[in-house]
Amino acid sequence: MIFGNIPTLPMETWMIILGSVGLFAALTLFAIWDAFNREFPSNMEKVGWIQLTIFIPFLGCLAYFILGRKRGKKYDVE
């Protein structure tokens, strides 16, 4: 067998696991999208926040929402 022994878990447990992974992935993707669409004091800061959310997905996402989002401002759409 390629994957070894996959544990047989109840369907509810698999739904919780997959739902949690999906939620974390959605939060990480939203953090990347939001950082990309904000104007930061420097481009390197923007790149740093995006790299942090990519390479350390959940903790980088939380750090961005707590600290980084306040540093950037929305682009003015006219």
Short mmCIF file of C-alpha atoms in Angstrom, two decimals:
data_model
loop_
_atom_site.label_atom_id
_atom_site.label_comp_id
_atom_site.label_asym_id
_atom_site.label_seq_id
_atom_site.Cartn_x
_atom_site.Cartn_y
_atom_site.Cartn_z
CA MET A 1 0.00 0.00 0.00
CA ILE A 2 1.34 3.45 -0.89
CA PHE A 3 0.01 5.46 2.04
CA GLY A 4 0.30 2.82 4.72
CA ASN A 5 -2.62 2.13 6.99
CA ILE A 6 -5.17 4.92 6.86
CA PRO A 7 -7.12 4.96 10.11
CA THR A 8 -10.81 4.26 9.88
CA LEU A 9 -12.44 7.23 11.53
CA PRO A 10 -16.11 8.09 11.71
CA MET A 11 -17.43 10.39 8.98
CA GLU A 12 -18.05 13.19 11.50
CA THR A 13 -14.38 13.19 12.49
CA TRP A 14 -13.27 13.41 8.85
CA MET A 15 -15.72 16.29 8.30
CA ILE A 16 -14.24 18.18 11.28
CA ILE A 17 -10.68 17.58 10.08
CA LEU A 18 -11.39 18.61 6.49
CA GLY A 19 -13.49 21.57 7.60
CA SER A 20 -10.69 22.85 9.84
CA VAL A 21 -8.12 22.49 7.07
CA GLY A 22 -10.47 24.25 4.65
CA LEU A 23 -11.06 27.10 7.11
CA PHE A 24 -7.32 27.58 7.70
CA ALA A 25 -6.66 27.51 3.94
CA ALA A 26 -9.42 30.07 3.30
CA LEU A 27 -8.08 32.41 6.00
CA THR A 28 -4.56 32.13 4.60
CA LEU A 29 -5.71 32.82 1.04
CA PHE A 30 -7.77 35.80 2.23
CA ALA A 31 -4.76 37.20 4.12
CA ILE A 32 -2.59 36.91 0.99
CA TRP A 33 -5.28 38.55 -1.16
CA ASP A 34 -5.85 41.33 1.37
CA ALA A 35 -2.12 42.09 1.72
CA PHE A 36 -1.78 42.18 -2.06
CA ASN A 37 -4.63 44.70 -2.33
CA ARG A 38 -3.36 47.07 0.38
CA GLU A 39 -0.85 49.88 0.17
CA PHE A 40 2.00 49.56 2.68
CA PRO A 41 4.70 52.12 3.50
CA SER A 42 7.15 50.10 1.37
CA ASN A 43 6.87 47.33 -1.18
CA MET A 44 9.26 45.18 0.84
CA GLU A 45 6.86 45.23 3.77
CA LYS A 46 4.05 44.03 1.51
CA VAL A 47 6.27 41.25 0.16
CA GLY A 48 7.30 40.33 3.70
CA TRP A 49 3.70 39.94 4.88
CA ILE A 50 2.78 37.87 1.84
CA GLN A 51 5.82 35.63 2.31
CA LEU A 52 5.04 35.21 6.01
CA THR A 53 1.49 34.06 5.25
CA ILE A 54 2.73 31.68 2.54
CA PHE A 55 5.62 30.06 4.42
CA ILE A 56 4.02 29.94 7.90
CA PRO A 57 0.38 29.57 6.89
CA PHE A 58 -1.75 29.75 10.04
CA LEU A 59 0.55 31.72 12.35
CA GLY A 60 1.52 34.11 9.55
CA CYS A 61 -2.14 34.65 8.77
CA LEU A 62 -2.92 35.47 12.41
CA ALA A 63 0.09 37.80 12.64
CA TYR A 64 -1.03 39.61 9.50
CA PHE A 65 -4.58 40.11 10.75
CA ILE A 66 -3.43 41.27 14.20
CA LEU A 67 -0.42 43.42 13.24
CA GLY A 68 -0.01 43.86 9.50
CA ARG A 69 -3.49 44.78 8.37
CA LYS A 70 -3.42 48.00 10.41
CA ARG A 71 -0.16 49.07 8.74
CA GLY A 72 -1.59 48.97 5.23
CA LYS A 73 -4.40 51.06 3.82
CA LYS A 74 -6.86 50.29 1.09
CA TYR A 75 -6.09 51.57 -2.38
CA ASP A 76 -8.29 54.49 -3.38
CA VAL A 77 -10.55 53.35 -6.20
CA GLU A 78 -11.73 56.26 -8.30
#
